[in-house]
């Protein structure tokens, strides 16, 4: 996970109007959502979700189940710009709009007042979004990708595995509940790190052979590529780049 910036994805100016038009009885929706969010987070009613608490303020899906009007879906392409069409959590590239979800950072089933809050939206892949589902920790929450520098809270290893810097932290909960240690993802990170290392090993070799200017130039190009916010798994790659480069060439500058 790396820092993303919301300014690339401004809220539509008429968003509030669209929200109010999409919900059959908006004042009643707000009233019920406020009452629901006043319930303790771990109460059975809250855990059952807002659709069970106030089905009459939602709309019926084809299946007959009550649900939120999903007007955010029309803005998925805009929301995807924020994270360069990558999943904000795992940094995996999304190869088609249908292969991704507009992810509610705080789940709408538990926080219905945030169901239409623009700053609660991110682009998520099926793997991360599916694992996160309606989970929300009783204490502390998860790591937000649009605040601080999320990558500093993780340690990415060469084999693609990842751990949190601090056990029990928001980063640790994010790793566990979003299944960011899943083997499929570990493999993808490892393949990308190995690809980078084929070039970086060569740069280190040149440095040790005395071709320092050329080695530095090559290292600069590698770093520019892997730290590009559009690059897949860039947080893992950038962290590993520095670990290898500083250890092998402590006096080198890029
Ligand atoms: Zn993901």
XYZ file of N, CA and C and ligand atoms in Angstrom:
763
model
N 0.844 -1.189 0.000
C 0.000 0.000 0.000
C 0.886 1.247 0.000
N 0.594 2.188 -0.897
C 1.337 3.435 -0.893
C 0.350 4.603 -0.853
N 0.857 5.762 -0.546
C 0.013 6.940 -0.397
C -0.653 7.312 -1.731
N -1.931 7.572 -1.660
C -2.628 8.084 -2.845
C -3.221 9.446 -2.497
N -3.517 10.212 -3.553
C -3.979 11.588 -3.334
C -5.361 11.806 -3.940
N -6.252 12.282 -3.088
C -7.646 12.417 -3.473
C -7.898 13.611 -4.391
N -6.943 14.550 -4.442
C -7.179 15.732 -5.278
C -7.307 15.354 -6.752
N -6.818 14.168 -7.106
C -6.952 13.712 -8.490
C -8.350 13.188 -8.782
N -9.182 13.177 -7.777
C -10.512 12.591 -7.921
C -11.518 13.445 -7.148
N -11.769 14.662 -7.623
C -12.664 15.555 -6.867
C -14.103 15.048 -6.861
N -14.786 15.365 -5.802
C -16.198 14.983 -5.680
C -17.018 15.760 -6.720
N -17.908 15.090 -7.469
C -18.754 15.828 -8.424
C -19.535 16.926 -7.705
N -19.654 18.070 -8.345
C -20.279 19.223 -7.682
C -21.744 18.944 -7.321
N -22.404 18.094 -8.100
C -23.830 17.821 -7.820
C -24.022 16.478 -7.106
N -22.970 16.016 -6.450
C -23.031 14.692 -5.814
C -24.166 14.600 -4.798
N -24.281 15.600 -3.931
C -25.325 15.549 -2.891
C -26.718 15.470 -3.521
N -26.944 16.227 -4.601
C -28.242 16.168 -5.290
C -28.499 14.770 -5.835
N -27.473 14.191 -6.412
C -27.629 12.836 -6.976
C -27.975 11.829 -5.881
N -27.325 11.984 -4.747
C -27.586 11.073 -3.618
C -29.047 11.212 -3.183
N -29.477 12.440 -3.002
C -30.845 12.659 -2.507
C -31.893 12.174 -3.504
N -31.568 12.268 -4.792
C -32.521 11.801 -5.818
C -32.580 10.278 -5.887
N -31.486 9.614 -5.506
C -31.425 8.154 -5.671
C -32.109 7.396 -4.530
N -32.268 8.067 -3.395
C -32.846 7.389 -2.228
C -34.319 7.789 -2.116
N -35.210 6.803 -2.059
C -36.647 7.115 -2.113
C -37.094 8.145 -1.075
N -36.667 8.009 0.178
C -37.047 8.968 1.228
C -35.756 9.352 1.964
N -35.076 10.362 1.467
C -33.752 10.706 1.993
C -33.789 11.114 3.477
N -34.743 11.975 3.904
C -34.771 12.342 5.337
C -34.952 11.120 6.248
N -35.815 10.188 5.823
C -36.020 8.981 6.623
C -34.759 8.108 6.621
N -34.081 8.042 5.492
C -32.807 7.306 5.409
C -31.815 7.874 6.435
N -31.700 9.209 6.459
C -30.749 9.849 7.388
C -31.144 9.574 8.840
N -32.424 9.634 9.096
C -32.919 9.404 10.472
C -32.583 7.977 10.931
N -32.875 7.015 10.067
C -32.616 5.609 10.422
C -31.099 5.332 10.515
N -30.351 5.933 9.595
C -28.897 5.715 9.608
C -28.280 6.302 10.880
N -28.783 7.448 11.311
C -28.269 8.078 12.535
C -28.582 7.201 13.750
N -29.810 6.686 13.794
C -30.194 5.809 14.908
C -29.356 4.536 14.915
N -29.096 4.002 13.724
C -28.310 2.769 13.601
C -26.875 2.977 14.079
N -26.294 4.109 13.688
C -24.893 4.355 14.068
C -24.748 4.726 15.545
N -25.877 4.987 16.208
C -25.821 5.236 17.653
C -25.717 3.927 18.432
N -25.994 2.813 17.755
C -25.892 1.499 18.417
C -24.419 1.154 18.637
N -24.103 0.432 19.705
C -22.698 0.004 19.905
C -22.213 -0.821 18.715
N -20.943 -0.644 18.389
C -20.367 -1.295 17.205
C -20.475 -2.816 17.274
N -20.411 -3.335 18.488
C -20.436 -4.805 18.609
C -21.821 -5.352 18.961
N -22.847 -4.493 18.878
C -24.192 -4.984 19.191
C -24.689 -5.881 18.056
N -25.547 -6.851 18.368
C -26.032 -7.771 17.326
C -26.727 -7.037 16.184
N -27.502 -5.981 16.500
C -28.221 -5.245 15.435
C -27.238 -4.578 14.477
N -26.183 -4.000 15.065
C -25.187 -3.305 14.218
C -24.441 -4.330 13.359
N -24.116 -5.456 13.969
C -23.374 -6.481 13.229
C -24.232 -7.109 12.126
N -25.539 -7.103 12.312
C -26.419 -7.663 11.276
C -26.501 -6.758 10.047
N -26.115 -5.511 10.212
C -26.074 -4.596 9.075
C -27.312 -3.731 8.946
N -27.118 -2.618 8.230
C -28.182 -1.612 8.111
C -29.376 -2.131 7.307
N -29.133 -2.992 6.334
C -30.234 -3.490 5.502
C -31.250 -4.273 6.334
N -30.778 -4.945 7.382
C -31.693 -5.690 8.256
C -32.392 -4.741 9.231
N -31.721 -3.661 9.597
C -32.243 -2.705 10.578
C -33.337 -1.819 9.978
N -33.111 -1.326 8.760
C -34.075 -0.400 8.150
C -34.248 -0.704 6.663
N -34.783 -1.871 6.328
C -34.902 -2.233 4.896
C -35.800 -1.274 4.119
N -36.743 -0.613 4.830
C -37.716 0.234 4.134
C -37.112 1.506 3.544
N -35.888 1.887 3.974
C -35.278 3.114 3.427
C -34.322 2.802 2.278
N -34.185 1.535 1.932
C -33.299 1.145 0.830
C -34.160 0.770 -0.387
N -33.519 0.307 -1.441
C -34.270 -0.116 -2.625
C -34.133 -1.638 -2.763
N -35.111 -2.244 -3.438
C -35.052 -3.702 -3.593
C -34.270 -4.075 -4.842
N -33.334 -5.011 -4.666
C -32.595 -5.535 -5.822
C -33.495 -6.529 -6.556
N -33.029 -7.014 -7.707
C -33.817 -7.994 -8.466
C -34.114 -9.228 -7.630
N -33.197 -9.552 -6.730
C -33.373 -10.729 -5.875
C -34.425 -10.494 -4.791
N -34.857 -9.235 -4.643
C -35.827 -8.908 -3.608
C -35.186 -8.397 -2.330
N -33.851 -8.486 -2.243
C -33.151 -8.038 -1.033
C -32.998 -6.520 -1.030
N -33.170 -5.892 0.146
C -32.974 -4.428 0.216
C -31.493 -4.089 0.114
N -31.190 -3.011 -0.589
C -29.789 -2.617 -0.742
C -29.689 -1.107 -1.001
N -28.493 -0.581 -0.841
C -28.232 0.838 -1.118
C -28.235 1.063 -2.634
N -28.861 2.131 -3.116
C -28.695 2.451 -4.545
C -27.204 2.710 -4.826
N -26.640 1.918 -5.733
C -25.176 1.938 -5.933
C -24.762 2.996 -6.955
N -25.080 4.252 -6.685
C -24.780 5.297 -7.676
C -23.276 5.579 -7.779
N -22.508 5.122 -6.788
C -21.057 5.304 -6.847
C -20.451 4.536 -8.020
N -21.135 3.467 -8.455
C -20.607 2.628 -9.529
C -20.379 3.399 -10.822
N -21.200 4.433 -11.055
C -21.048 5.233 -12.287
C -19.771 6.059 -12.260
N -19.149 6.158 -11.119
C -17.950 6.992 -10.977
C -16.689 6.150 -10.763
N -16.818 4.862 -11.021
C -15.674 3.975 -10.752
C -14.425 4.394 -11.534
N -14.631 4.784 -12.785
C -13.494 5.158 -13.623
C -12.788 6.399 -13.056
N -13.578 7.328 -12.539
C -13.001 8.544 -11.928
C -12.255 8.183 -10.652
N -12.863 7.337 -9.849
C -12.248 6.931 -8.579
C -10.954 6.149 -8.841
N -10.934 5.408 -9.958
C -9.737 4.618 -10.311
C -8.525 5.497 -10.601
N -8.772 6.739 -11.011
C -7.663 7.650 -11.340
C -6.778 7.885 -10.113
N -7.424 7.961 -8.941
C -6.706 8.223 -7.684
C -5.537 7.261 -7.476
N -5.758 6.000 -7.794
C -4.742 4.975 -7.529
C -4.151 4.417 -8.818
N -4.230 5.205 -9.911
C -3.629 4.802 -11.198
C -4.133 3.424 -11.618
N -5.423 3.210 -11.428
C -6.091 1.958 -11.818
C -5.492 0.736 -11.126
N -4.971 0.975 -9.932
C -4.504 -0.150 -9.105
C -5.430 -0.259 -7.896
N -5.437 -1.444 -7.286
C -6.139 -1.598 -6.012
C -5.375 -0.779 -4.971
N -6.082 0.032 -4.190
C -5.389 0.902 -3.228
C -4.696 0.102 -2.131
N -5.149 -1.105 -1.885
C -4.606 -1.876 -0.761
C -3.413 -2.747 -1.174
N -3.604 -3.569 -2.208
C -2.529 -4.510 -2.572
C -1.647 -3.971 -3.685
N -2.065 -2.864 -4.331
C -1.332 -2.278 -5.468
C -1.286 -3.192 -6.677
N -2.186 -4.142 -6.737
C -2.282 -4.977 -7.928
C -2.976 -4.198 -9.036
N -2.519 -4.347 -10.281
C -3.172 -3.633 -11.381
C -4.558 -4.198 -11.671
N -5.486 -3.312 -12.016
C -6.845 -3.738 -12.384
C -6.914 -3.703 -13.904
N -7.312 -4.814 -14.516
C -7.246 -4.860 -15.985
C -8.583 -4.610 -16.667
N -9.640 -4.399 -15.886
C -10.942 -4.074 -16.479
C -11.823 -3.478 -15.384
N -12.672 -2.559 -15.777
C -13.538 -1.928 -14.764
C -14.340 -2.975 -13.991
N -14.814 -3.994 -14.725
C -15.664 -4.997 -14.063
C -14.872 -5.863 -13.079
N -13.548 -5.799 -13.167
C -12.714 -6.606 -12.266
C -12.378 -5.850 -10.982
N -13.094 -4.771 -10.726
C -12.793 -3.969 -9.536
C -14.093 -3.522 -8.865
N -13.934 -2.963 -7.685
C -15.089 -2.480 -6.929
C -14.804 -1.082 -6.409
N -15.871 -0.286 -6.298
C -15.751 0.941 -5.509
C -15.872 0.490 -4.065
N -14.786 0.646 -3.364
C -14.647 0.113 -2.016
C -15.040 1.189 -1.001
N -15.942 0.840 -0.090
C -16.262 1.744 1.017
C -15.244 1.474 2.124
N -14.381 2.440 2.405
C -13.349 2.211 3.434
C -14.009 1.806 4.750
N -14.973 2.619 5.191
C -15.799 2.187 6.326
C -17.045 1.551 5.724
N -17.283 0.278 5.965
C -18.342 -0.442 5.247
C -19.724 0.179 5.454
N -20.451 0.271 4.361
C -21.771 0.924 4.401
C -22.769 0.142 5.252
N -22.583 -1.168 5.365
C -23.499 -1.966 6.179
C -23.387 -1.609 7.657
N -22.214 -1.106 8.055
C -21.966 -0.755 9.463
C -22.018 0.758 9.674
N -21.651 1.514 8.617
C -21.647 2.983 8.695
C -22.489 3.553 7.548
N -23.805 3.421 7.606
C -24.639 3.872 6.481
C -24.551 5.370 6.212
N -24.214 6.160 7.227
C -24.083 7.613 6.996
C -22.905 7.916 6.069
N -21.997 6.962 5.924
C -20.837 7.154 5.047
C -21.009 6.447 3.696
N -22.194 5.889 3.467
C -22.410 5.143 2.213
C -22.235 6.053 1.001
N -22.561 7.337 1.164
C -22.476 8.284 0.036
C -21.464 9.394 0.309
N -20.557 9.124 1.246
C -19.485 10.079 1.543
C -18.333 9.841 0.562
N -18.059 10.838 -0.257
C -17.079 10.678 -1.350
C -15.707 10.247 -0.831
N -15.288 10.784 0.316
C -13.950 10.456 0.841
C -13.885 9.041 1.416
N -15.005 8.342 1.386
C -15.015 6.952 1.866
C -14.796 5.966 0.721
N -14.624 6.487 -0.503
C -14.503 5.620 -1.680
C -13.050 5.430 -2.125
N -12.732 4.174 -2.464
C -11.447 3.834 -3.074
C -11.701 2.759 -4.119
N -10.704 2.533 -4.969
C -10.807 1.412 -5.901
C -10.173 0.189 -5.245
N -10.910 -0.916 -5.203
C -10.385 -2.145 -4.607
C -10.515 -3.312 -5.568
N -9.578 -4.258 -5.475
C -9.675 -5.468 -6.303
C -10.627 -6.449 -5.620
N -11.011 -7.470 -6.367
C -11.957 -8.454 -5.824
C -11.360 -9.163 -4.611
N -10.041 -9.412 -4.643
C -9.397 -10.129 -3.534
C -9.441 -9.342 -2.236
N -9.050 -8.083 -2.287
C -9.016 -7.264 -1.061
C -10.422 -6.897 -0.601
N -11.241 -6.460 -1.563
C -12.592 -6.025 -1.207
C -13.422 -7.200 -0.684
N -13.229 -8.363 -1.305
C -13.975 -9.547 -0.866
C -13.579 -9.963 0.532
N -12.283 -9.885 0.842
C -11.826 -10.277 2.181
C -12.293 -9.267 3.233
N -12.255 -8.014 2.875
C -12.639 -6.962 3.842
C -14.143 -7.008 4.116
N -14.916 -7.184 3.042
C -16.375 -7.296 3.155
C -16.952 -6.235 4.098
N -17.720 -6.663 5.104
C -18.325 -5.695 6.026
C -17.578 -5.630 7.350
N -16.338 -6.135 7.345
C -15.582 -6.140 8.606
C -15.202 -4.727 9.003
N -15.242 -4.479 10.274
C -14.665 -3.252 10.822
C -14.237 -3.554 12.253
N -12.962 -3.352 12.604
C -12.492 -3.715 13.937
C -13.208 -2.895 15.022
N -13.410 -3.531 16.119
C -14.083 -2.835 17.224
C -13.241 -1.656 17.708
N -11.914 -1.815 17.604
C -11.020 -0.710 18.003
C -9.998 -0.439 16.906
N -9.812 0.828 16.600
C -8.656 1.225 15.787
C -8.811 1.315 14.288
N -9.663 0.513 13.686
C -9.850 0.581 12.237
C -8.678 0.038 11.441
N -8.662 0.416 10.161
C -7.610 -0.026 9.236
C -6.767 1.171 8.799
N -5.682 0.861 8.098
C -4.778 1.900 7.599
C -5.389 2.541 6.347
N -5.515 3.871 6.363
C -6.081 4.573 5.195
C -4.980 4.817 4.166
N -5.273 4.544 2.892
C -4.251 4.786 1.870
C -4.087 6.259 1.495
N -4.967 7.136 1.968
C -4.863 8.558 1.601
C -4.417 9.417 2.785
N -3.761 8.795 3.753
C -3.252 9.566 4.903
C -1.823 9.116 5.228
N -0.964 10.086 5.540
C 0.410 9.764 5.926
C 1.142 9.004 4.838
N 2.070 8.155 5.248
C 2.788 7.306 4.297
C 2.544 5.856 4.698
N 1.492 5.227 4.147
C 1.134 3.864 4.579
C 2.260 2.865 4.422
N 3.115 3.044 3.395
C 4.144 2.031 3.122
C 5.138 1.894 4.283
N 5.264 2.929 5.102
C 6.226 2.878 6.215
C 5.803 1.910 7.317
N 4.562 1.491 7.257
C 4.050 0.593 8.303
C 4.233 -0.884 7.960
N 4.832 -1.144 6.792
C 4.981 -2.535 6.342
C 6.444 -2.871 6.058
N 6.769 -4.146 6.238
C 8.093 -4.648 5.842
C 7.874 -5.681 4.737
N 8.342 -5.335 3.542
C 8.208 -6.233 2.387
C 9.518 -6.997 2.206
N 9.402 -8.306 2.110
C 10.599 -9.127 1.934
C 10.785 -9.502 0.460
N 11.996 -9.977 0.136
C 12.321 -10.327 -1.255
C 11.446 -11.464 -1.783
N 10.980 -12.317 -0.872
C 10.168 -13.453 -1.329
C 8.688 -13.081 -1.504
N 8.379 -11.798 -1.376
C 7.005 -11.341 -1.597
C 6.152 -11.290 -0.346
N 6.672 -11.802 0.746
C 5.887 -11.778 1.984
C 5.920 -10.377 2.597
N 4.981 -10.116 3.472
C 4.889 -8.802 4.096
C 4.440 -8.963 5.547
N 4.989 -8.108 6.400
C 4.558 -8.074 7.801
C 4.354 -6.614 8.198
N 3.650 -6.412 9.305
C 3.472 -5.054 9.814
C 4.660 -4.704 10.704
N 5.080 -3.442 10.678
C 6.178 -3.008 11.538
C 5.810 -3.227 13.002
N 4.543 -2.952 13.326
C 4.119 -3.057 14.723
C 2.953 -4.043 14.841
N 3.136 -5.062 15.646
C 2.060 -6.039 15.859
C 0.869 -5.367 16.532
N -0.329 -5.727 16.096
C -1.543 -5.187 16.703
C -1.915 -3.800 16.195
N -1.158 -3.271 15.244
C -1.429 -1.925 14.721
C -2.522 -1.969 13.652
N -2.918 -0.764 13.199
C -3.894 -0.693 12.103
C -3.347 -1.388 10.863
N -2.032 -1.260 10.643
C -1.410 -1.923 9.488
C -1.515 -3.440 9.632
N -1.310 -3.932 10.824
C -1.378 -5.369 11.092
C -2.797 -5.891 10.844
N -3.787 -5.136 11.323
C -5.188 -5.535 11.100
C -5.516 -5.484 9.603
N -4.974 -4.496 8.914
C -5.220 -4.370 7.469
C -4.651 -5.574 6.729
N -3.437 -5.972 7.101
C -2.819 -7.149 6.468
C -3.676 -8.398 6.655
N -4.160 -8.561 7.866
C -4.911 -9.783 8.198
C -6.310 -9.765 7.581
N -7.059 -8.706 7.841
C -8.474 -8.695 7.431
C -8.652 -8.526 5.926
N -7.686 -7.913 5.258
C -7.782 -7.766 3.795
C -7.016 -8.866 3.065
N -6.482 -9.784 3.851
C -5.807 -10.958 3.283
C -4.645 -10.552 2.363
N -3.874 -9.555 2.812
C -2.761 -9.074 1.984
C -1.556 -10.013 2.007
N -1.691 -11.096 2.771
C -0.626 -12.102 2.778
C -1.014 -13.312 1.922
N -2.067 -13.203 1.137
C -2.516 -14.358 0.351
C -1.441 -14.769 -0.649
N -1.371 -16.071 -0.859
C -0.254 -16.620 -1.654
C -0.205 -16.039 -3.055
N -1.372 -15.847 -3.661
C -1.446 -15.309 -5.023
C -0.722 -13.966 -5.084
N -0.984 -13.143 -4.073
C -0.403 -11.801 -4.006
C 1.088 -11.860 -3.658
N 1.441 -12.754 -2.749
C 2.860 -12.957 -2.398
C 3.643 -13.318 -3.661
N 3.068 -14.203 -4.471
C 3.730 -14.605 -5.718
C 3.909 -13.415 -6.656
N 2.844 -12.615 -6.796
C 2.920 -11.467 -7.717
C 3.999 -10.488 -7.265
N 4.065 -10.222 -5.958
C 5.098 -9.297 -5.447
C 6.490 -9.879 -5.713
N 6.631 -11.168 -5.464
C 7.942 -11.810 -5.653
C 8.378 -11.749 -7.122
N 7.460 -12.031 -8.058
C 7.811 -11.978 -9.487
C 8.328 -10.581 -9.859
N 7.647 -9.571 -9.344
C 8.036 -8.188 -9.681
C 9.361 -7.803 -9.030
N 9.583 -8.263 -7.795
C 10.857 -7.972 -7.126
C 11.998 -8.681 -7.860
N 11.755 -9.917 -8.271
C 12.796 -10.657 -9.002
C 13.137 -9.965 -10.325
N 12.121 -9.446 -10.995
C 12.363 -8.744 -12.265
C 13.228 -7.501 -12.015
N 12.917 -6.769 -10.947
C 13.720 -5.587 -10.624
C 15.153 -5.990 -10.279
N 15.287 -7.097 -9.531
C 16.615 -7.513 -9.067
C 17.543 -7.926 -10.206
N 16.958 -8.377 -11.317
C 17.814 -8.750 -12.456
C 18.589 -7.520 -12.955
N 17.966 -6.373 -12.889
C 18.639 -5.126 -13.286
C 19.489 -4.565 -12.152
N 18.938 -4.620 -10.947
C 19.646 -4.015 -9.809
C 20.933 -4.775 -9.485
N 20.897 -6.091 -9.617
C 22.116 -6.887 -9.400
C 23.210 -6.445 -10.371
N 22.788 -6.142 -11.596
C 23.755 -5.706 -12.606
C 24.324 -4.330 -12.230
N 23.470 -3.453 -11.723
C 23.943 -2.128 -11.300
C 24.937 -2.255 -10.151
N 24.671 -3.133 -9.221
C 25.574 -3.357 -8.082
C 26.912 -3.899 -8.581
N 26.840 -4.834 -9.530
C 28.064 -5.416 -10.098
C 28.929 -4.329 -10.753
N 28.269 -3.463 -11.530
C 29.016 -2.384 -12.186
C 29.657 -1.457 -11.153
N 28.933 -1.197 -10.082
C 29.449 -0.313 -9.027
C 30.702 -0.920 -8.400
N 30.613 -2.207 -8.121
C 31.748 -2.888 -7.481
C 32.945 -3.007 -8.429
N 32.655 -3.000 -9.716
C 33.739 -3.065 -10.704
C 34.341 -1.681 -10.982
N 33.837 -0.668 -10.291
C 34.402 0.669 -10.449
C 33.673 1.559 -11.439
N 32.633 1.024 -12.113
C 31.871 1.860 -13.062
C 30.772 2.611 -12.301
N 31.201 3.462 -11.390
C 30.232 4.048 -10.461
C 29.233 4.971 -11.149
N 29.701 5.758 -12.088
C 28.779 6.694 -12.756
C 27.692 5.932 -13.502
N 28.090 4.894 -14.221
C 27.099 4.116 -14.973
C 26.171 3.349 -14.022
N 26.737 2.814 -12.940
C 25.923 2.085 -11.961
C 24.873 3.016 -11.336
N 25.305 4.227 -10.993
C 24.365 5.188 -10.408
C 23.266 5.561 -11.395
N 23.662 5.712 -12.656
C 22.682 6.068 -13.687
C 21.634 4.972 -13.831
N 22.105 3.721 -13.856
C 21.179 2.598 -13.986
C 20.279 2.508 -12.748
N 20.857 2.716 -11.565
C 20.065 2.662 -10.331
C 18.993 3.750 -10.338
N 19.342 4.918 -10.853
C 18.360 6.018 -10.925
C 17.177 5.629 -11.813
N 17.488 4.992 -12.930
C 16.408 4.588 -13.850
C 15.513 3.532 -13.190
N 16.151 2.569 -12.527
C 15.371 1.513 -11.843
C 14.464 2.151 -10.789
N 15.046 3.061 -10.001
C 14.263 3.689 -8.934
C 13.099 4.493 -9.511
N 13.362 5.196 -10.606
C 12.294 5.993 -11.219
C 11.149 5.075 -11.650
N 11.493 3.918 -12.195
C 10.460 2.982 -12.645
C 9.664 2.403 -11.484
N 10.359 1.957 -10.449
C 9.640 1.245 -9.382
C 8.925 2.201 -8.423
N 9.371 3.459 -8.357
C 8.701 4.392 -7.447
C 7.601 5.173 -8.150
N 7.409 4.890 -9.417
C 6.302 5.514 -10.150
C 4.998 5.081 -9.474
N 4.148 6.034 -9.088
C 2.914 5.631 -8.387
C 2.007 4.734 -9.220
N 2.241 4.706 -10.539
C 1.425 3.834 -11.389
C 1.982 2.411 -11.458
N 3.199 2.203 -10.934
C 3.815 0.876 -11.021
C 3.150 -0.094 -10.047
N 2.917 -1.306 -10.512
C 2.322 -2.328 -9.649
C 3.270 -2.650 -8.489
N 2.701 -2.807 -7.314
C 3.448 -3.206 -6.106
C 4.628 -2.258 -5.821
N 4.444 -0.979 -6.112
C 5.560 -0.032 -6.044
C 6.097 0.132 -4.626
N 5.234 0.049 -3.606
C 5.730 0.203 -2.227
C 6.718 -0.916 -1.901
N 6.377 -2.136 -2.284
C 7.265 -3.281 -2.024
C 8.561 -3.151 -2.815
N 8.439 -2.749 -4.071
C 9.623 -2.638 -4.928
C 10.560 -1.535 -4.454
N 9.986 -0.386 -4.127
C 10.820 0.749 -3.718
C 11.550 0.430 -2.403
N 10.809 -0.171 -1.491
C 11.427 -0.524 -0.205
C 12.570 -1.512 -0.414
N 12.360 -2.489 -1.291
C 13.395 -3.488 -1.521
C 14.581 -2.889 -2.279
N 14.296 -1.987 -3.190
C 15.382 -1.309 -3.919
C 16.348 -0.668 -2.921
N 15.807 0.127 -2.003
C 16.677 0.842 -1.067
C 17.439 -0.108 -0.149
N 16.784 -1.173 0.251
C 17.438 -2.139 1.147
C 18.673 -2.738 0.455
N 18.494 -3.140 -0.790
C 19.592 -3.778 -1.533
C 20.669 -2.758 -1.899
N 20.249 -1.612 -2.400
C 21.209 -0.625 -2.904
C 22.060 -0.056 -1.780
N 21.434 0.263 -0.662
C 22.188 0.840 0.464
C 23.142 -0.190 1.071
N 22.712 -1.461 1.105
C 23.575 -2.497 1.687
C 24.772 -2.771 0.779
N 24.532 -2.788 -0.537
C 25.593 -3.145 -1.467
C 26.518 -1.964 -1.775
N 25.941 -0.782 -1.834
C 26.715 0.398 -2.242
C 26.411 1.540 -1.259
N 26.881 1.416 -0.005
C 26.477 2.395 1.030
C 26.869 3.834 0.722
N 27.892 4.038 -0.078
C 28.321 5.410 -0.370
C 27.743 5.945 -1.686
N 27.022 5.097 -2.389
C 26.490 5.519 -3.680
C 25.270 6.414 -3.495
N 25.113 7.335 -4.440
C 23.940 8.205 -4.415
C 23.162 7.996 -5.712
N 21.861 8.080 -5.597
C 21.060 7.989 -6.841
C 20.179 9.218 -6.936
Zn -6.247 -5.568 -3.823
